[in-house]
CSV table of C-alpha atoms and ligand atoms in Angstrom, one decimal:
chain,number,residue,atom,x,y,z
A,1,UNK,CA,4.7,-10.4,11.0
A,2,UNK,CA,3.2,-9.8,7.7
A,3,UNK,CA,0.4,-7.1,6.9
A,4,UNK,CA,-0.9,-6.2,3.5
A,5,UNK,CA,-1.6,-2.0,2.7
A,6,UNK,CA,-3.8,-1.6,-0.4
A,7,UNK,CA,-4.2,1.4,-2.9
A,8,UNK,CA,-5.8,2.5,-5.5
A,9,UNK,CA,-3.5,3.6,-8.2
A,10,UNK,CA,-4.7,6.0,-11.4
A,11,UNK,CA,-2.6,5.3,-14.7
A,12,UNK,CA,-3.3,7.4,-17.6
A,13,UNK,CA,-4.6,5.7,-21.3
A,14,UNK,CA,-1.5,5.0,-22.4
A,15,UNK,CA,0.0,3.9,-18.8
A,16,UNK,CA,-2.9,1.2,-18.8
A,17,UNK,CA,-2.0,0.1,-22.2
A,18,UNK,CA,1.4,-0.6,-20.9
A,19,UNK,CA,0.1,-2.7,-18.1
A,20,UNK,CA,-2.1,-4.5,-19.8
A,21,UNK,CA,0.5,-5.3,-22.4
A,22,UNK,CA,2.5,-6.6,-19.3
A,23,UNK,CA,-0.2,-8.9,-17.3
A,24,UNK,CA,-0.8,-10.5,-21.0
A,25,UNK,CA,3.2,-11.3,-21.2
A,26,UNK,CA,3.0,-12.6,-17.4
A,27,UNK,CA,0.2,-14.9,-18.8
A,28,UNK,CA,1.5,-15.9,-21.6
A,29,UNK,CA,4.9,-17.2,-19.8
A,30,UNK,CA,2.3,-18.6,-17.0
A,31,UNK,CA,0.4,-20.8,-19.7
A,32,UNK,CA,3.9,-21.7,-21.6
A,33,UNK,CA,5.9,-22.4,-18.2
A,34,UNK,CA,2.0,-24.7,-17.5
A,35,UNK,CA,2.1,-26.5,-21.3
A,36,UNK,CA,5.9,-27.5,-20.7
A,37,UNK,CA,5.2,-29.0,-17.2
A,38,UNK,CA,1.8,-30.8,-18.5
A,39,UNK,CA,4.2,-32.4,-21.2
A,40,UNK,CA,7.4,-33.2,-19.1
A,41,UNK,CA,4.8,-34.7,-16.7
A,42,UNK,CA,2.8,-36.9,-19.9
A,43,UNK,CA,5.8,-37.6,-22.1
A,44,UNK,CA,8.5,-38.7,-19.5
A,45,UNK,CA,6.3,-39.2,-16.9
A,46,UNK,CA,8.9,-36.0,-14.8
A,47,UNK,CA,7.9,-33.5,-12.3
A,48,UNK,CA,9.7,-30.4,-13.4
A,49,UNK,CA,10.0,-27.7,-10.5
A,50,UNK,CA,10.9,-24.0,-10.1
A,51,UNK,CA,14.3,-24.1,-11.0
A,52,UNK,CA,14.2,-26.1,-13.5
A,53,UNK,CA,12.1,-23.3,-15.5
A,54,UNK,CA,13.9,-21.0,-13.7
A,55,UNK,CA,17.0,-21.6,-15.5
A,56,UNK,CA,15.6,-21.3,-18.7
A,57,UNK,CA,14.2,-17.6,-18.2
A,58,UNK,CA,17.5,-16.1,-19.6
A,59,UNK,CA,17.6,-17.5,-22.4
A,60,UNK,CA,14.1,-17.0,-23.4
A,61,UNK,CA,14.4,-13.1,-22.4
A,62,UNK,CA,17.5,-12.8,-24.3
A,63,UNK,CA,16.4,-14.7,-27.5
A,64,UNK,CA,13.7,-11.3,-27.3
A,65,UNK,CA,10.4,-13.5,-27.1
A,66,UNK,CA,10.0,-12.2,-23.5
A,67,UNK,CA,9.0,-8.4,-23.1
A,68,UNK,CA,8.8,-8.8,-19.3
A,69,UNK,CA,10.7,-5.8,-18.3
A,70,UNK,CA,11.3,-7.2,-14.7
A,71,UNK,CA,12.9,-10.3,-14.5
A,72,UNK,CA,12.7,-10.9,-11.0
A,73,UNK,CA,8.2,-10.5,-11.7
A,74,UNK,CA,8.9,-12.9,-14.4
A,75,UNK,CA,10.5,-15.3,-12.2
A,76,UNK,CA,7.8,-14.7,-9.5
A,77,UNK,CA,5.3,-15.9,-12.8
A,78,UNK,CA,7.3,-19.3,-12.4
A,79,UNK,CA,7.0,-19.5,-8.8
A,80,UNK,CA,3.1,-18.8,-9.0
A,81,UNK,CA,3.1,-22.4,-11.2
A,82,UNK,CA,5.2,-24.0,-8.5
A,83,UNK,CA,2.5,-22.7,-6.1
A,84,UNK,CA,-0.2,-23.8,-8.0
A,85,UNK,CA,1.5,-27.6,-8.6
A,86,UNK,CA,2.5,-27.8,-4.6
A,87,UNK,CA,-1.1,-27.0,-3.5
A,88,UNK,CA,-1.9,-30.2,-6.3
A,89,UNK,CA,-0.2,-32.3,-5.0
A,90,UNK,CA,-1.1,-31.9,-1.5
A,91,UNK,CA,-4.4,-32.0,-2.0
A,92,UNK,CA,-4.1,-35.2,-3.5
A,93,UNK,CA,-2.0,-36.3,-0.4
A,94,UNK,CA,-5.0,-35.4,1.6
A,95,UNK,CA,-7.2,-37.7,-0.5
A,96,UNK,CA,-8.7,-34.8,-2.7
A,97,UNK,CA,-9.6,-35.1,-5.9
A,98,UNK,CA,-8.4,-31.9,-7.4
A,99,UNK,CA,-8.5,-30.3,-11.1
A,100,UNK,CA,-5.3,-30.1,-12.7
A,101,UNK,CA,-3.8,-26.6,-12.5
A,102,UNK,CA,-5.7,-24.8,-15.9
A,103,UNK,CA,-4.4,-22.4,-18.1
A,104,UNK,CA,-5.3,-18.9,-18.0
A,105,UNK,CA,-6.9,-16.7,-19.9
A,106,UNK,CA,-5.4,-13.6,-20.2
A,107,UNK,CA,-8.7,-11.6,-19.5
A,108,UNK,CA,-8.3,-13.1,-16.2
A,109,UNK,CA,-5.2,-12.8,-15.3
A,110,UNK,CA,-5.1,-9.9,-13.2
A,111,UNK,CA,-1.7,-9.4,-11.8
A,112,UNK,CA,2.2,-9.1,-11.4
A,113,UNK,CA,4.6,-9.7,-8.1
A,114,UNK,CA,7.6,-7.9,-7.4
A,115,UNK,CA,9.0,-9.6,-5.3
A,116,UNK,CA,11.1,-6.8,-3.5
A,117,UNK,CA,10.7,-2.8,-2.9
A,118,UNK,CA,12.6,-1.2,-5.6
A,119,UNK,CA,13.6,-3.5,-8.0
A,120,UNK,CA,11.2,-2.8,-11.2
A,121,UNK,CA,9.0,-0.3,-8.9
A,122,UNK,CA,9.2,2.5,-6.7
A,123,UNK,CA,6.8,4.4,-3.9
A,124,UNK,CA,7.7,8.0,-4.4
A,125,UNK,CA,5.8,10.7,-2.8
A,126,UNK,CA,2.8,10.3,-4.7
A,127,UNK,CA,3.3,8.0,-7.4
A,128,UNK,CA,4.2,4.3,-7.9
A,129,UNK,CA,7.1,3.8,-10.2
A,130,UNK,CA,6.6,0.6,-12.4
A,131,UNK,CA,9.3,-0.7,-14.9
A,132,UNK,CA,8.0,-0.4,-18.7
A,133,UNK,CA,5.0,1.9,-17.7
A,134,UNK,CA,6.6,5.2,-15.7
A,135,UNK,CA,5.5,6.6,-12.9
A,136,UNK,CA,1.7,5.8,-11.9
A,137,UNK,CA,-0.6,8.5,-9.9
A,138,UNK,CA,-1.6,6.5,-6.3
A,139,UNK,CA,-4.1,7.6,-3.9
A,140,UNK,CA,-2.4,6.6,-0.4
A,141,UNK,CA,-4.9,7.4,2.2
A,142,UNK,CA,-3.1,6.1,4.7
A,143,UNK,CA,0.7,5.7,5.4
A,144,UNK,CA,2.5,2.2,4.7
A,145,UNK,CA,3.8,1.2,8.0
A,146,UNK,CA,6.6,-0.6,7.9
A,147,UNK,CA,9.3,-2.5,5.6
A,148,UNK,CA,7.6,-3.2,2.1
A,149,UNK,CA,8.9,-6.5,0.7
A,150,UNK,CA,6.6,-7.2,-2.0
A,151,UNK,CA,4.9,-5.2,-4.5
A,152,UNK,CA,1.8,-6.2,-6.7
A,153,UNK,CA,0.2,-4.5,-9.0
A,154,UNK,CA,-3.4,-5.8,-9.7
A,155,UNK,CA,-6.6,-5.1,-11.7
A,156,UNK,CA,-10.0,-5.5,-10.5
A,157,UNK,CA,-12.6,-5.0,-13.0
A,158,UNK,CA,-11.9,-1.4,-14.4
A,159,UNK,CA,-10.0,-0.2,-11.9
A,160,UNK,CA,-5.8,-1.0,-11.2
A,161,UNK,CA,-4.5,-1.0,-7.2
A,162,UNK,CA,-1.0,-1.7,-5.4
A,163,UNK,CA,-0.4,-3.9,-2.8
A,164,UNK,CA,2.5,-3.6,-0.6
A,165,UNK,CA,2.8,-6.8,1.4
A,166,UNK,CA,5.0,-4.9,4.6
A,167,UNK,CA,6.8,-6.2,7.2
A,168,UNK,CA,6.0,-5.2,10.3
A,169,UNK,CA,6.1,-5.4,14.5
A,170,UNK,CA,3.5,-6.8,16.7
A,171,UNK,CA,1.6,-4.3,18.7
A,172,UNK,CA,0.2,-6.1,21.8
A,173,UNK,CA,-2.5,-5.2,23.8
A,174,UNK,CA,-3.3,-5.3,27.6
A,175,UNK,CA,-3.4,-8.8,28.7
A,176,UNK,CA,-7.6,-10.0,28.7
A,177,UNK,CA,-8.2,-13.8,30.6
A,178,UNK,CA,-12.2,-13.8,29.2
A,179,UNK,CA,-12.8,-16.0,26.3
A,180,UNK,CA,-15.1,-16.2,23.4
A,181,UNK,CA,-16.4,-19.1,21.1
A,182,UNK,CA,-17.9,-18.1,17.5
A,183,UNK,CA,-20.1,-19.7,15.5
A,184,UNK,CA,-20.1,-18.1,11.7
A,185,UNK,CA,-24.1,-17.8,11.4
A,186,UNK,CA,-26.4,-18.9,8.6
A,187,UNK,CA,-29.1,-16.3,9.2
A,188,UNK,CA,-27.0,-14.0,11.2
A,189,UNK,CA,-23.3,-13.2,10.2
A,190,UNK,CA,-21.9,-14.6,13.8
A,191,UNK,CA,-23.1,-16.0,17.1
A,192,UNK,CA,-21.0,-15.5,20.3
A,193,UNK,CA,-21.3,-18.5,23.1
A,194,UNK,CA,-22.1,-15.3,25.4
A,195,UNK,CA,-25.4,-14.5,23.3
A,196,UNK,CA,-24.2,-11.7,21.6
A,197,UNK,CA,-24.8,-11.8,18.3
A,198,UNK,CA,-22.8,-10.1,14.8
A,199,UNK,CA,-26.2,-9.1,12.4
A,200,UNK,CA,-25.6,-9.1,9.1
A,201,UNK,CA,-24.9,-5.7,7.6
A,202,UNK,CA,-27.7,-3.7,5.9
A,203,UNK,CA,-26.2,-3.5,2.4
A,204,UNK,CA,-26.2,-7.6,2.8
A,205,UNK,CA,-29.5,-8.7,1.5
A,206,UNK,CA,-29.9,-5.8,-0.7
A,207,UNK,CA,-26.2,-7.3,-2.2
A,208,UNK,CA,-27.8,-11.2,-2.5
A,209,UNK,CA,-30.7,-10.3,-4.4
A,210,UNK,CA,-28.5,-8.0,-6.8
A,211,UNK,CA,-26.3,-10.3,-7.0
A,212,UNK,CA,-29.1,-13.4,-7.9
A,213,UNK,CA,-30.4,-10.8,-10.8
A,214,UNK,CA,-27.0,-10.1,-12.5
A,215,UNK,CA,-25.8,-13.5,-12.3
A,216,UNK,CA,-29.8,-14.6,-13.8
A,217,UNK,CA,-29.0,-11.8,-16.8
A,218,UNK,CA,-25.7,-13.3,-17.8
A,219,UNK,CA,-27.2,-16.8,-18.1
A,220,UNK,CA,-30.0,-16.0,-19.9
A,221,UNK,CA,-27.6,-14.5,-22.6
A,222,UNK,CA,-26.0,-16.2,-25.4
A,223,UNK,CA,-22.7,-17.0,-25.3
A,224,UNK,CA,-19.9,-15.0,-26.9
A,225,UNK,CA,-22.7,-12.3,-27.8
A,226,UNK,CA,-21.9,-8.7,-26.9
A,227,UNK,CA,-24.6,-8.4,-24.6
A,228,UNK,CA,-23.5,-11.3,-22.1
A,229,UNK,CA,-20.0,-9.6,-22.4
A,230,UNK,CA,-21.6,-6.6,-20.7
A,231,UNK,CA,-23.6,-8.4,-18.5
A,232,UNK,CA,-20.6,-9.8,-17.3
A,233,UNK,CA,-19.4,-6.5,-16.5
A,234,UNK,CA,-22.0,-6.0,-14.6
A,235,UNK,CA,-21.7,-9.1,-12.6
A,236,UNK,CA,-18.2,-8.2,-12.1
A,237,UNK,CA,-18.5,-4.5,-11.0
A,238,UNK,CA,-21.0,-6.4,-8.3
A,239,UNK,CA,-19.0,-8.4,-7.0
A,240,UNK,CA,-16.3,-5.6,-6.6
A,241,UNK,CA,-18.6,-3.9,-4.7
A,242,UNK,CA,-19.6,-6.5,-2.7
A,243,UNK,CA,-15.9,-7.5,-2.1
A,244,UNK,CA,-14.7,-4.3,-0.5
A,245,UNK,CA,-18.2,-3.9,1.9
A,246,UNK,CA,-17.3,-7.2,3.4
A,247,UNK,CA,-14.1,-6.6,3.8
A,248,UNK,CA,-14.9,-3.6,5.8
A,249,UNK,CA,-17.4,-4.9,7.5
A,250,UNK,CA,-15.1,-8.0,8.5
A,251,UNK,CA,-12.5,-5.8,9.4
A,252,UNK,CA,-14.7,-4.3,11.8
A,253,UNK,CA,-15.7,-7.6,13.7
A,254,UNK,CA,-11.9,-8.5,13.8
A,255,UNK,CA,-10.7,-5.6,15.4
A,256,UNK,CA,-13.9,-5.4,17.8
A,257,UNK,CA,-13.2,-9.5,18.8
A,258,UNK,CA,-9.8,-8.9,19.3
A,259,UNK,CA,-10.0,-6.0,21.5
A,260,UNK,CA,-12.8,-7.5,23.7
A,261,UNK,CA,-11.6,-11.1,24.2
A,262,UNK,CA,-8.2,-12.3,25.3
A,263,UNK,CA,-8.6,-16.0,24.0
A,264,UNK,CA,-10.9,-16.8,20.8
A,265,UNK,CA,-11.8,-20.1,19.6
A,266,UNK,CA,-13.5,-20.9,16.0
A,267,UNK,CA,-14.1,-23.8,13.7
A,268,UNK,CA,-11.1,-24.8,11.3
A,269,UNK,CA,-12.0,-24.4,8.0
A,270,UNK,CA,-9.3,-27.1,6.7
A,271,UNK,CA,-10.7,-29.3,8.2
A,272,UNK,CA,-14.2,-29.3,6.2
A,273,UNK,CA,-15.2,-27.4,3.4
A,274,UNK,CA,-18.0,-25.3,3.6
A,275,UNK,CA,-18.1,-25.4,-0.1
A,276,UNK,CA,-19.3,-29.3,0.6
A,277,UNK,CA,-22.9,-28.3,-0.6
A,278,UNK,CA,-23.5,-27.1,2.9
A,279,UNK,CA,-24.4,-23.5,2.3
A,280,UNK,CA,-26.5,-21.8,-0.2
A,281,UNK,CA,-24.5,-20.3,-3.1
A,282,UNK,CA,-24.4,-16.9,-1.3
A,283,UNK,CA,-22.9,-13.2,-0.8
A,284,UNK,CA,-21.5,-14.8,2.4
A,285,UNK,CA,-19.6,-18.7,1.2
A,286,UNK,CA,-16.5,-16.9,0.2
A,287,UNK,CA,-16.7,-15.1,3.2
A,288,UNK,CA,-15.6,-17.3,6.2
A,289,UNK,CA,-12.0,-18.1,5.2
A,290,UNK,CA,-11.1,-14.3,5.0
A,291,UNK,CA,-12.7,-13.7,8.1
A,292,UNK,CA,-10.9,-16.0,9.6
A,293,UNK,CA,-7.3,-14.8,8.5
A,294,UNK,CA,-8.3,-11.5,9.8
A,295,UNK,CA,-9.0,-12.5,12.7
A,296,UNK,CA,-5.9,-14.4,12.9
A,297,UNK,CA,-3.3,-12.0,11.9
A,298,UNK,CA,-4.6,-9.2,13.8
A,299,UNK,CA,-4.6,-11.9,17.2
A,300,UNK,CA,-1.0,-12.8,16.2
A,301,UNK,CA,0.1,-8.9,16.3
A,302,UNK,CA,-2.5,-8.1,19.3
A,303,UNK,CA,-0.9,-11.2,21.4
A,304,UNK,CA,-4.4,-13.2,21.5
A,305,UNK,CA,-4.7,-16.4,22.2
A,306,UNK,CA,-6.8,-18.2,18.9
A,307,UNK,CA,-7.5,-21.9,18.9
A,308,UNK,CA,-9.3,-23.0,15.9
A,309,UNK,CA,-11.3,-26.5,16.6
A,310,UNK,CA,-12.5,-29.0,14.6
A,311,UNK,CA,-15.7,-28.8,13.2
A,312,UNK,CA,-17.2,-31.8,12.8
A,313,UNK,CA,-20.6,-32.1,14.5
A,314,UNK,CA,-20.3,-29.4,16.0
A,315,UNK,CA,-23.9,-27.8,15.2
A,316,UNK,CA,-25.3,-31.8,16.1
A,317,UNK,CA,-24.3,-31.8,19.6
A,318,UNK,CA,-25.3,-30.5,23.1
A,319,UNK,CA,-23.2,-28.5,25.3
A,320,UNK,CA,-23.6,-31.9,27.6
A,321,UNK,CA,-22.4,-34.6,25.0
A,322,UNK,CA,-25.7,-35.8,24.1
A,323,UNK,CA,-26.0,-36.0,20.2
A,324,UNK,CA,-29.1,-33.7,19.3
A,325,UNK,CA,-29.8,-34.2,15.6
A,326,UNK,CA,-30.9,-30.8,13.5
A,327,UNK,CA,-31.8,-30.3,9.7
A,328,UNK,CA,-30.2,-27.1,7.9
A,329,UNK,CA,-33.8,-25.6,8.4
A,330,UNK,CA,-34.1,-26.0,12.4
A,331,UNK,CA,-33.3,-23.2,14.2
A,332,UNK,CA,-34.0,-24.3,17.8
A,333,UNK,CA,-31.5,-27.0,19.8
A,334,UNK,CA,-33.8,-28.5,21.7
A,335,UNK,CA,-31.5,-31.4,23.9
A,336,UNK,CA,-33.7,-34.6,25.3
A,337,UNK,CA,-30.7,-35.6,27.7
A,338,UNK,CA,-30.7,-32.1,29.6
A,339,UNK,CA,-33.4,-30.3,28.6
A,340,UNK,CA,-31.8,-27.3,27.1
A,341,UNK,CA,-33.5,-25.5,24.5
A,342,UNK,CA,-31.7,-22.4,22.7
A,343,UNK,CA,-31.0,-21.3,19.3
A,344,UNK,CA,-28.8,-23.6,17.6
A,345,UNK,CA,-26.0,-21.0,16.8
A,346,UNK,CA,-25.5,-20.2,20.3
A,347,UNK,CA,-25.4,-23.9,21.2
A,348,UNK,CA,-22.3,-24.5,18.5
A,349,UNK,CA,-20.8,-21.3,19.7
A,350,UNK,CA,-20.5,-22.8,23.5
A,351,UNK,CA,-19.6,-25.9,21.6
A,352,UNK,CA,-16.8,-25.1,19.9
A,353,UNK,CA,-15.9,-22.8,22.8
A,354,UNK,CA,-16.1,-26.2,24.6
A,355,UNK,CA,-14.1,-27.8,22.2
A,356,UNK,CA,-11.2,-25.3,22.4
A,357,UNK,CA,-10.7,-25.3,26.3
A,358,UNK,CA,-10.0,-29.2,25.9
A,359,UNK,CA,-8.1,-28.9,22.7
A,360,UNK,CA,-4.4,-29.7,22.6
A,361,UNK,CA,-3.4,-26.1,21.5
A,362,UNK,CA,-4.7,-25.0,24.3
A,363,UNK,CA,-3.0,-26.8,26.9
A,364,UNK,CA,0.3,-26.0,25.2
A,365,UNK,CA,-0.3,-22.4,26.3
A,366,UNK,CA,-1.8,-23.1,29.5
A,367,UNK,CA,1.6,-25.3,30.2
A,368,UNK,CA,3.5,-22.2,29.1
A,369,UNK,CA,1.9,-19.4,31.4
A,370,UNK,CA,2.3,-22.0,34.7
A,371,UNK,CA,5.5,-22.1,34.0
A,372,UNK,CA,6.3,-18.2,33.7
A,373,UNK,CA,4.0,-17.5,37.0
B,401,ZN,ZN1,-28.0,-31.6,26.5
């Protein structure tokens, strides 16, 4: 299985000039390699793919209007457009309307692939060897374990990091038969079907109404003018902030869920946006789907048993069948068929809980343990 180690990597003034000069060339083939498949796609009406770009990239580099160092990041560039055109065209399959892949700019274009350990980089003791920019300070705090197969260098905000996507072997823990639904909160972060619920962190609300403020500052400032430039930095650094508390914080839950409970069942986010509208514009929208993959990966190495379920409905309904209708602003399930009365997030926690122990998925694996006992 895959697991991603992150560090935070120090490049001198000139090292950062040299990366910088980099990520701009990466976008600049990334907006070229875009323009050529808007107009094979208007003119002939032609879907070029990866290889067909591909091909090209020798010639380009050896014409000299490539400075790429690496030419296996620049051919990652390519397949990042390949990405971006797949993930088009499926959401079109699905009945989406989605925008047309955009062109970058290059103040937002905020990293490079390799796309194997040692080719165009290097992990020494304690520096990162890039290609074109020398050997970069790194800060690892804690050993990469495992087989590095990727290597990205990336910039957030001010600061530059490494990510070593690694390859690595499950670690399973003892066997647990209890089971767990979750119900991602509104006013609370979660709600277990057992009552139990996940508060949101203290640096949360604190966060929100920083967050409101910054994002207020910038639109009130003109646009273009140096002073909405910086309050744009300030947004950013923000939201920086905010990004690595949560991702602690959901690190946390993960691991404590997947210790305590041998089968976990949750709401599939594919199948219904939250970003329908749903949800206040909020610290937390974001949130979900990377919760979710935590929780996912670390139950594919721990051996749990995760069922994700569909959603629909599921905050509208009793644990007995009966539809019991709610606005976004009720907070009480109070169900005329049975005469249960609870808080509505526990009610969609048992729910989807519900939901899992019928679903499909799950009978798979209950066909599979009869069969080894
Ligand atoms: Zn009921």
């Amino acid at each position: 299985m895959r697991k991603t180690f992150k560090y935070r990597l120090y490049p001198t003034a000139t090292q950062v000039e040299l990366l910088r000069m980099q990520l701009s060339e990466a976008c600049r083939l990334y907006n070229a390699a875009l323009q050529e498949r808007r107009d094979a796609y208007r003119t002939h009406k032609k879907s070029l793919n990866y290889y067909d770009q591909a091909n090209q990239l020798k010639d380009i580099r050896n014409s000299g209007d490539l400075s790429l160092p690496n030419y296996h990041c620049a051919q990652d560039v390519l397949k990042r457009i390949d990405k971006a055109f797949k993930a088009f065209f499926l959401r079109i399959k699905r009945g989406q309307k989605p925008g047309f892949p955009r062109f970058k700019s290059s103040r937002r274009y905020d990293s490079i692939t390799f796309p194997s350990h040692g080719d165009g980089n290097k992990l020494l003791e304690k520096h990162l060897r890039v290609q074109g920019v020398g050997d970069i300070q790194i800060k690892l705090h804690r050993p990469v374990d495992g087989d590095i197969k990727t290597v990205t260098v990336k910039r957030e905000g001010h600061q530059w990091y490494v990510c070593f996507s690694v390859k690595c072997e499950p670690k399973p823990l003892p066997v647990l038969n209890n089971e767990v639904g979750l119900d991602v909160g509104l006013e609370s972060f979660a709600v277990l079907s057992n009552g139990e619920t996940i508060s949101n962190p203290r640096w949360y609300r604190d966060a929100e109404a920083k967050l409101r403020r910054a994002q207020r500052r910038v639109a009130r400032r003109k646009k273009g003018s140096h002073r909405r430039r910086k309050a744009v930095a300030l947004l950013q650094k923000i939201h920086t902030r905010i990004y690595r508390l949560r991702n602690e914080f959901q690190h946390k839950q993960s691991f404590k869920l997947i210790r305590d409970f041998g089968t976990i069942a949750i709401e599939d986010l594919n199948v219904k946006g939250l970003a329908g509208g749903m949800l206040s514009k909020s610290v937390q929208d974001v949130g979900w789907a990377s919760f979710f993959s935590k929780i996912a990966y670390k139950a594919e190495s721990a051996g749990r048993n995760l069922i994700k379920v569909n959603p629909s409905g599921t905050s509208q309904t009793c644990i007995c069948g009966a539809t019991v209708r709610k606005l976004l602003s009720d907070r009480e399930h109070v169900c005329i068929e049975c005469g249960l009365a609870a808080p509505r997030d526990f009610v969609s926690a048992q729910v989807i809980l519900q939901r899992a122990r019928i679903s499909p998925s799950n009978h798979n694996v209950e066909a599979v343990s009869s069969c080894v006992v």
